[in-house]
Amino acid sequence: MQTIFALATARGKSGVAVLRISGPEAHDVARLLCGDLPGPGRFALRDLRDAAGEVLDEALVLRFDAPRSFTGEDTVELQTHGSLAVIRAVEAAIAATGLARLAEPGEFTRRALLNGNLDLAQVEGLSDLLAAETEGQRRQAQSLFSGAMRAFVEETRRDLLRAAALIEATIDFADEDVPVDVSPEVGALIAGVIASIDGQLGGFAGADRLRTGFEVAIVGPPNAGKSTLLNRIAGRDIAITSEIAGTTRDILEVRVDLDGLPVTFLDMAGLRESEDRLEQIGVARARERAERADLRILLQDGAAGGDPFDPGLAVELTYRTKSDLTGEGVSGLTGEGVDRILSDVSARLGERVSDGTIASHERHRHAMAAARRSLGLAERAFAEGQGAEIIAYHLRDGLAALDSLIGRVDVEAVLGEIFAQFCIGK
Amino acid sequence: MKHDRFDVIVIGGGHAGAEAAHAAARAGARTALVTMERAKIGVMSCNPAIGGLGKGHLVREIDAMGGIMGLAADRSGIQFRLLNRRKGPAVRGPRTQSDRALYKAAIQDLLAGQPNLSILEGEVADLIVEGGRAAGVRLADGSDIPAAAVVLTTGTFLRGVIHIGDRKMEGGRMGDRPSQRLAERLDALTLPLGRLKTGTPPRLRSSSIAWDGLELQPADDEPTLFSFLSRAPSVRQISCGITHTNEKTHEIITANLSRSAMYGGHIEGVGPRYCPSIEDKVVRFADKGSHQIFLEPEGLESDVVYPNGISTSLPEDVQADYVHSIAGLEQAEILQPGYAIEYDYVDPQALDASLELPALRGLFLAGQINGTTGYEEAAAQGLMAGLNAARQARGEGPVILGRSDAYIGVLIDDLVTRGVSEPYRMFTSRAEYRLTLRADNADQRLTALADGLGLIDERRRAAFGAKMERLEDGRAVLESMRFTPREVAETGIHVNQDGQRRNGMDLLAFPGVTPADLSPLIPALDDMDPDIREQLAIEALYKTYVDRQSRDVEALRRDENQAIPDAFAYGEIGGLSNELRGKLERIRPRTLAQAGRIDGMTPAALALILTRIRQDERRRA
């Protein structure tokens, strides 16, 4: 394994920049630059010098010894002054030792995974954390990064292992002093795990959206004030507004942080029949996008008389606009009622995000759905009175699927559970 | 003095040795079995029973490959019972009590009748090593027996120590001498050794037991035998007695714990969790007021009873006290005290999958010396070690059964890949492909393969061929007839009226549907032999799962097909923890799948290994 290095902070002018060196020769590389290293897990102030002995910068040098580092390898971090020239000079001096190469993107994290310092779900959590923009995203990513998935798998696994051990005990130790009828406990254990998984799968859509962002479509008849509302939400003129119906053809997006939720509002063409080819395309796209959105707001033109407009699709929230003209409803122009719209949207979307949901990536959903399927089959085999070996088969599949979230299954674990529980041996 | 040269020498006449010698001779090697005492070949040193769950599967497989354990068990069986009879056929395990004397006689008779096989009496003092290979054995009388390959099956004789309370003596079994010189020879190979222990109960005089008040466990009315060649038990069937320990028994044991060899600190070896001593049971499961004991007669004519469930290393006076506290045993006479035995085993991770020792080519190890317990586990290894020794002697490559082929494959793969931390015993839950690897289809899985290896005699070949033909015919009948849901419903079988026509096998797969239920629709079923009907019903029951498992097997095969080169340099792969690297270098897995089964292996590490293999391949290409 080669020793790698990279700038860990953003490149640019700043107070401090951090350069990280990791790998079997990380300590040697650092010694060539700064002489003596501090003890393991300690830091010290040192002059960094190039091969010619010229001082490049004064830096704080932090030493980590394997496996107690982020990557699990020997690591040194150099905190230098955040100057472009200093960073370039130190990078050049590290490369000049010939002992380390520049890291590829994500390589430190990959090594942490290979060395078992992080599990797969934690790597996903770390990547989410680095990308988090809102408070909700930060909280969700932090939970995944701190090992919530491992905790979930270990808890459900413990119950399934117990169920599998009970079943296997009746099979492999039929002539021993083991309980004969284990069905009530096994049934309860399987049902409990199914409920936990269902909880995760039920919260998945919300958690996935929290990670990637919600979409809220603003729909309504032409000239209802959709673009005016969008501009008001954005706090600047994004959409062209005019009294001319059909001004908006393309779909315009504004991304905002709504009480910690990442929400993209979509402004789109007014939904109406039109002779204009361009407008027709705009309307078709609007309709399609609105149907895919997580939430739809219908704006009714408060100044237009007659029957309320029928958008031809299901909407969750409806407002009358142009209160600046009519005195009632909301107005994008004056801002009246816009806070109410935003808090309504926030409340509706907030309901979909449940705190306990860890499953936020498609990979999680896939593995949990597979486990759910196997456990469903186990439950059915159980209800139909099929053989213990069939139930055990499905349980084993379910365990493997859950384990794929973080690790692997092992028959020794099942046997260990049996021997801990029962006095086996005539 | 120099003896004739043999192809294969088997050291030891226990269950591994007997099966190894017989298999080597069947495979065409000139074979010698060397044992200290000819009369002790085939002795059952522990409890007088063969088979059980997982173990019964092993015996069926040994038999399907032409081995002798199943035949000997059938000739000596005095209480055949099919365990898990009321559970699915995949987890049913044939078992029998055996008459010790009859079992031993059967084994000796079967060995005597095998061409190519000589039995030599003598103490093996040393191995002959030539050019870094095992090349025969040297006896204690100074004579040499040269051979192309040697199979070592010396059980618990490596530094065996017997404990009764605080008394201890050297020996591999009660009344036998340990083989110290051979042990020193193995020491010189600096093999990784571990220490295990196992226990036996006191043996009781049958006529001193008050049988009248005891619960009896009879043999099955319709006995299930081991060998595919057997039809009925050879001798009279008997019952075992059942009694229980009680509070008084436990009090006596608790009060004397410090005098137990195990609890007094005299024993360092690790015992099996599934066969704990009575001291262990009382300590570890203190809330249990009583433990079950099976009183197993050791034979039809024998006055010895083996009380299964109270193995111990307490002193003799305590053994007498606690035995007498048990219902039915108040007056029981102890013929031989129970004892614990500690012994060295060779870490089986030092073996390759053919059971050969890479540290000394030409030497194969089988049985308890590899850390297993049980006659069946020993015999299964003996069969494969004997076969592979013979093949090596004849210049042929080794035969390795996979985990998806047989319990034997599971056993050996577990041993050489994962090693043991307690005496290893087979369980059905160790087999991932349990629904496919059944006792009932061991012949279908293995007999044709064994025939190709020369292990099958004419009689078995003919019987197997005839059975396959009858099965094929029966299957054809069931598959050729198709019925509408209405026709099916008229016979009283519940079926969805979905318009779909189903054949006989489909209908047999319905939960609860038996061949008898189908006879109104398929009258030919009545004419089929009952064993064929039964076999087809089992096939139908598991058909969907077998199909699914065979897809899993395909996935496994891909990894099994990814060979890891012999000289693969794990040291050059970064990112492997030192612990994993150490294990990989010690075990040297043959395939990526085997590497995946090493304890503590991670998917990430497997990916690293695979990447490295691919890189090496590209570099060479």
Coordinates of C-alpha atoms in Angstrom, one line a residue, chain B residues 319-616:
Chain B
Q319 CA -19.1 -40.5 41.2
A320 CA -20.6 -43.3 43.3
D321 CA -22.4 -40.8 45.5
Y322 CA -24.1 -38.9 42.8
V323 CA -24.9 -42.0 40.7
H324 CA -26.7 -43.5 43.7
S325 CA -28.8 -40.3 44.2
I326 CA -30.4 -40.9 40.8
A327 CA -33.8 -42.7 40.4
G328 CA -33.2 -46.3 39.3
L329 CA -29.5 -46.2 40.0
E330 CA -29.7 -46.3 43.8
Q331 CA -27.9 -49.7 43.8
A332 CA -26.0 -49.3 40.6
E333 CA -22.5 -50.8 40.5
I334 CA -19.9 -48.7 38.7
L335 CA -17.8 -51.0 36.5
Q336 CA -15.4 -48.3 35.3
P337 CA -15.2 -44.8 36.6
G338 CA -15.9 -41.8 34.3
Y339 CA -12.8 -39.9 33.3
A340 CA -11.8 -36.8 31.3
I341 CA -9.1 -37.0 28.7
E342 CA -7.0 -34.2 27.5
Y343 CA -5.1 -34.4 24.2
D344 CA -3.3 -32.5 21.6
Y345 CA -4.8 -31.9 18.1
V346 CA -3.2 -30.5 15.0
D347 CA -4.8 -27.3 13.9
P348 CA -6.5 -28.5 10.8
Q349 CA -5.9 -25.2 9.1
A350 CA -2.4 -26.6 8.6
L351 CA -4.0 -29.2 6.2
D352 CA -5.0 -28.7 2.6
A353 CA -8.5 -29.6 1.4
S354 CA -7.3 -33.2 0.5
L355 CA -6.3 -33.6 4.2
E356 CA -2.7 -33.7 3.2
L357 CA -0.1 -31.9 5.3
P358 CA 1.7 -29.4 3.1
A359 CA 4.5 -29.2 5.8
L360 CA 5.2 -32.9 5.0
R361 CA 3.9 -34.0 1.7
G362 CA 2.7 -37.6 1.6
L363 CA 1.3 -37.4 5.1
F364 CA -2.5 -37.2 5.5
L365 CA -4.3 -36.7 8.8
A366 CA -7.8 -37.8 9.6
G367 CA -10.1 -38.0 12.6
Q368 CA -9.9 -36.8 16.1
I369 CA -6.2 -35.7 15.7
N370 CA -7.7 -32.9 13.5
G371 CA -9.8 -31.6 16.3
T372 CA -13.1 -33.3 15.6
T373 CA -15.2 -35.5 17.9
G374 CA -17.5 -38.4 16.9
Y375 CA -17.1 -41.6 15.1
E376 CA -18.9 -40.3 12.0
E377 CA -16.8 -37.2 11.6
A378 CA -13.7 -39.4 12.0
A379 CA -14.8 -41.9 9.4
A380 CA -15.8 -39.2 6.9
Q381 CA -12.3 -37.8 7.1
G382 CA -10.8 -41.2 6.9
L383 CA -12.7 -42.0 3.7
M384 CA -11.4 -38.8 2.0
A385 CA -7.8 -39.1 3.4
G386 CA -7.6 -42.8 2.4
L387 CA -9.0 -42.0 -1.1
N388 CA -6.7 -39.1 -1.6
A389 CA -3.6 -40.9 -0.3
A390 CA -4.3 -43.7 -2.7
R391 CA -4.8 -41.3 -5.6
Q392 CA -1.5 -39.6 -4.8
A393 CA 0.3 -42.9 -4.7
R394 CA -1.1 -43.7 -8.1
G395 CA -0.2 -40.3 -9.5
E396 CA -3.7 -39.0 -9.6
G397 CA -5.0 -35.6 -8.4
P398 CA -7.0 -35.2 -5.2
V399 CA -10.8 -35.4 -4.9
I400 CA -12.3 -32.5 -3.0
L401 CA -16.1 -32.5 -2.2
G402 CA -17.7 -29.0 -2.1
R403 CA -20.0 -27.6 0.5
S404 CA -22.8 -27.9 -2.0
D405 CA -22.0 -31.6 -2.7
A406 CA -22.0 -33.2 0.7
Y407 CA -21.8 -32.9 4.4
I408 CA -18.4 -34.4 4.0
G409 CA -17.5 -31.3 2.0
V410 CA -18.9 -29.0 4.7
L411 CA -16.9 -30.9 7.4
I412 CA -13.5 -30.7 5.7
D413 CA -14.0 -27.2 4.4
D414 CA -14.9 -26.0 7.9
L415 CA -11.8 -27.8 9.4
V416 CA -9.2 -26.5 6.9
T417 CA -10.7 -23.1 6.5
R418 CA -11.9 -22.1 9.9
G419 CA -10.1 -24.5 12.2
V420 CA -11.6 -25.5 15.5
S421 CA -12.0 -23.9 18.9
E422 CA -13.7 -26.9 20.5
P423 CA -14.1 -30.5 19.4
Y424 CA -15.9 -30.2 16.1
R425 CA -19.2 -32.0 15.6
M426 CA -21.4 -31.9 12.6
F427 CA -24.9 -30.3 12.8
T428 CA -27.4 -29.9 10.0
S429 CA -27.3 -26.1 10.5
R430 CA -23.7 -26.1 9.4
A431 CA -24.8 -27.0 5.9
E432 CA -26.0 -24.0 3.9
Y433 CA -27.5 -26.3 1.3
R434 CA -29.4 -28.3 3.9
L435 CA -32.5 -28.8 1.8
T436 CA -30.5 -30.3 -1.0
L437 CA -28.0 -32.4 1.1
R438 CA -30.3 -34.9 2.5
A439 CA -29.7 -38.3 4.0
D440 CA -32.3 -39.8 1.6
N441 CA -30.5 -38.7 -1.5
A442 CA -26.9 -39.3 -0.5
D443 CA -26.6 -42.0 -3.1
Q444 CA -28.0 -39.8 -5.9
R445 CA -25.5 -37.2 -4.9
L446 CA -22.4 -39.3 -4.5
T447 CA -22.6 -42.9 -5.7
A448 CA -22.0 -42.2 -9.4
L449 CA -19.1 -39.9 -8.5
A450 CA -17.6 -42.6 -6.3
D451 CA -18.1 -45.2 -9.0
G452 CA -16.0 -43.0 -11.4
L453 CA -13.3 -43.1 -8.7
G454 CA -13.3 -46.8 -8.6
L455 CA -14.8 -47.0 -5.1
I456 CA -18.0 -48.9 -5.9
D457 CA -18.3 -52.6 -6.1
E458 CA -20.5 -54.5 -8.6
R459 CA -23.2 -55.3 -6.1
R460 CA -23.7 -51.6 -5.1
R461 CA -23.4 -50.5 -8.7
A462 CA -26.2 -52.8 -9.8
A463 CA -28.5 -51.8 -6.8
F464 CA -27.9 -48.1 -7.5
G465 CA -28.5 -48.5 -11.2
A466 CA -31.8 -50.3 -10.6
K467 CA -33.0 -47.7 -8.1
M468 CA -32.2 -44.8 -10.5
E469 CA -34.1 -46.6 -13.2
R470 CA -37.2 -47.0 -11.0
L471 CA -37.0 -43.4 -9.8
E472 CA -36.7 -42.2 -13.4
D473 CA -39.7 -44.2 -14.4
G474 CA -41.7 -43.0 -11.4
R475 CA -40.8 -39.4 -12.1
A476 CA -41.8 -39.8 -15.8
V477 CA -45.2 -41.1 -14.8
L478 CA -45.8 -38.2 -12.4
E479 CA -44.6 -35.6 -14.8
S480 CA -46.5 -36.9 -17.8
M481 CA -49.9 -36.7 -16.3
R482 CA -51.5 -33.3 -16.0
F483 CA -54.8 -32.4 -14.4
T484 CA -57.2 -29.4 -14.4
P485 CA -58.0 -27.7 -11.1
R486 CA -61.5 -29.2 -11.3
E487 CA -60.1 -32.8 -11.6
V488 CA -57.8 -32.1 -8.6
A489 CA -60.5 -30.6 -6.5
E490 CA -62.7 -33.6 -7.0
T491 CA -60.2 -35.8 -5.1
G492 CA -60.5 -33.5 -2.1
I493 CA -57.2 -31.6 -2.6
H494 CA -57.6 -27.9 -2.1
V495 CA -56.3 -26.1 -5.2
N496 CA -56.8 -22.6 -6.8
Q497 CA -59.3 -22.8 -9.6
D498 CA -57.0 -20.8 -11.8
G499 CA -57.4 -23.0 -14.9
Q500 CA -53.8 -24.0 -14.7
R501 CA -53.1 -27.7 -15.4
R502 CA -50.7 -29.3 -12.9
N503 CA -48.7 -32.5 -13.1
G504 CA -48.2 -35.1 -10.5
M505 CA -45.0 -33.6 -9.1
D506 CA -46.6 -30.2 -8.8
L507 CA -49.4 -31.7 -6.8
L508 CA -47.1 -33.6 -4.5
A509 CA -45.4 -30.3 -3.7
F510 CA -48.6 -29.0 -2.1
P511 CA -48.2 -28.9 1.7
G512 CA -49.9 -31.9 3.2
V513 CA -50.5 -33.8 0.0
T514 CA -49.2 -37.4 0.1
P515 CA -48.8 -39.9 -2.7
A516 CA -51.9 -41.8 -1.3
D517 CA -54.0 -38.6 -1.9
L518 CA -53.1 -38.8 -5.5
S519 CA -53.7 -42.4 -6.2
P520 CA -57.3 -41.7 -7.5
L521 CA -55.8 -39.5 -10.2
I522 CA -52.6 -41.5 -10.8
P523 CA -53.4 -45.2 -10.2
A524 CA -49.9 -46.2 -11.2
L525 CA -48.7 -44.7 -7.9
D526 CA -50.1 -47.7 -6.1
D527 CA -47.9 -50.1 -8.1
M528 CA -44.7 -48.2 -7.4
D529 CA -42.3 -49.4 -4.7
P530 CA -43.0 -47.6 -1.5
D531 CA -39.4 -46.3 -1.3
I532 CA -39.6 -44.8 -4.7
R533 CA -42.9 -43.2 -3.9
E534 CA -41.4 -41.7 -0.8
Q535 CA -38.4 -40.4 -2.6
L536 CA -40.5 -38.7 -5.3
A537 CA -42.6 -37.1 -2.6
I538 CA -39.5 -35.7 -0.9
E539 CA -38.2 -34.4 -4.2
A540 CA -41.5 -32.7 -4.9
L541 CA -41.7 -31.1 -1.4
Y542 CA -38.3 -29.3 -1.8
K543 CA -38.4 -28.7 -5.5
T544 CA -38.8 -24.9 -5.4
Y545 CA -36.2 -24.6 -2.7
V546 CA -33.8 -26.9 -4.5
D547 CA -34.2 -24.7 -7.6
R548 CA -33.4 -21.6 -5.6
Q549 CA -30.5 -23.2 -3.9
S550 CA -29.0 -24.3 -7.1
R551 CA -29.0 -20.7 -8.2
D552 CA -27.1 -19.9 -5.0
V553 CA -24.8 -22.8 -5.8
E554 CA -24.2 -21.2 -9.3
A555 CA -23.1 -18.0 -7.6
L556 CA -20.9 -20.0 -5.2
R557 CA -19.3 -21.8 -8.1
R558 CA -18.2 -18.5 -9.7
D559 CA -16.3 -17.8 -6.5
E560 CA -15.1 -21.4 -6.3
N561 CA -13.9 -21.1 -9.8
Q562 CA -11.8 -18.1 -9.0
A563 CA -8.6 -19.9 -8.0
I564 CA -6.0 -18.2 -5.8
P565 CA -2.5 -19.1 -7.0
D566 CA -0.4 -21.2 -4.6
A567 CA 2.3 -18.6 -4.3
F568 CA -0.1 -15.6 -3.9
A569 CA 1.7 -12.9 -2.1
Y570 CA -0.7 -11.6 0.6
G571 CA 2.1 -9.5 2.0
E572 CA 2.0 -7.3 -1.1
I573 CA -1.6 -6.4 -0.7
G574 CA -2.0 -3.2 1.3
G575 CA -5.1 -2.6 3.3
L576 CA -5.2 -6.1 4.7
S577 CA -5.1 -6.1 8.5
N578 CA -2.2 -8.0 10.0
E579 CA -4.6 -10.4 11.6
L580 CA -6.3 -11.3 8.3
R581 CA -3.0 -11.4 6.4
G582 CA -1.7 -13.9 9.0
K583 CA -4.8 -16.1 8.6
L584 CA -4.6 -16.0 4.8
E585 CA -0.9 -16.9 4.9
R586 CA -1.6 -19.8 7.3
I587 CA -4.7 -21.2 5.7
R588 CA -3.7 -20.5 2.0
P589 CA -7.3 -20.7 0.6
R590 CA -7.5 -22.4 -2.8
T591 CA -10.4 -20.3 -4.0
L592 CA -12.0 -16.9 -3.5
A593 CA -15.0 -18.6 -2.0
Q594 CA -12.9 -20.4 0.6
A595 CA -11.2 -17.2 1.4
G596 CA -14.6 -15.7 2.0
R597 CA -15.3 -18.3 4.7
I598 CA -12.3 -17.5 6.8
D599 CA -13.3 -16.2 10.2
G600 CA -13.2 -12.4 10.3
M601 CA -13.0 -12.0 6.5
T602 CA -14.6 -8.8 5.2
P603 CA -16.1 -8.1 1.7
A604 CA -13.6 -5.3 1.3
A605 CA -10.7 -7.6 1.9
L606 CA -12.1 -10.1 -0.6
A607 CA -12.3 -7.3 -3.2
L608 CA -8.7 -6.5 -2.5
I609 CA -7.6 -10.1 -3.1
L610 CA -9.7 -10.4 -6.3
T611 CA -8.3 -7.1 -7.6
R612 CA -4.8 -8.3 -6.9
I613 CA -5.4 -11.6 -8.7
R614 CA -6.7 -9.7 -11.7
Q615 CA -3.7 -7.4 -11.8
D616 CA -1.3 -10.3 -11.6

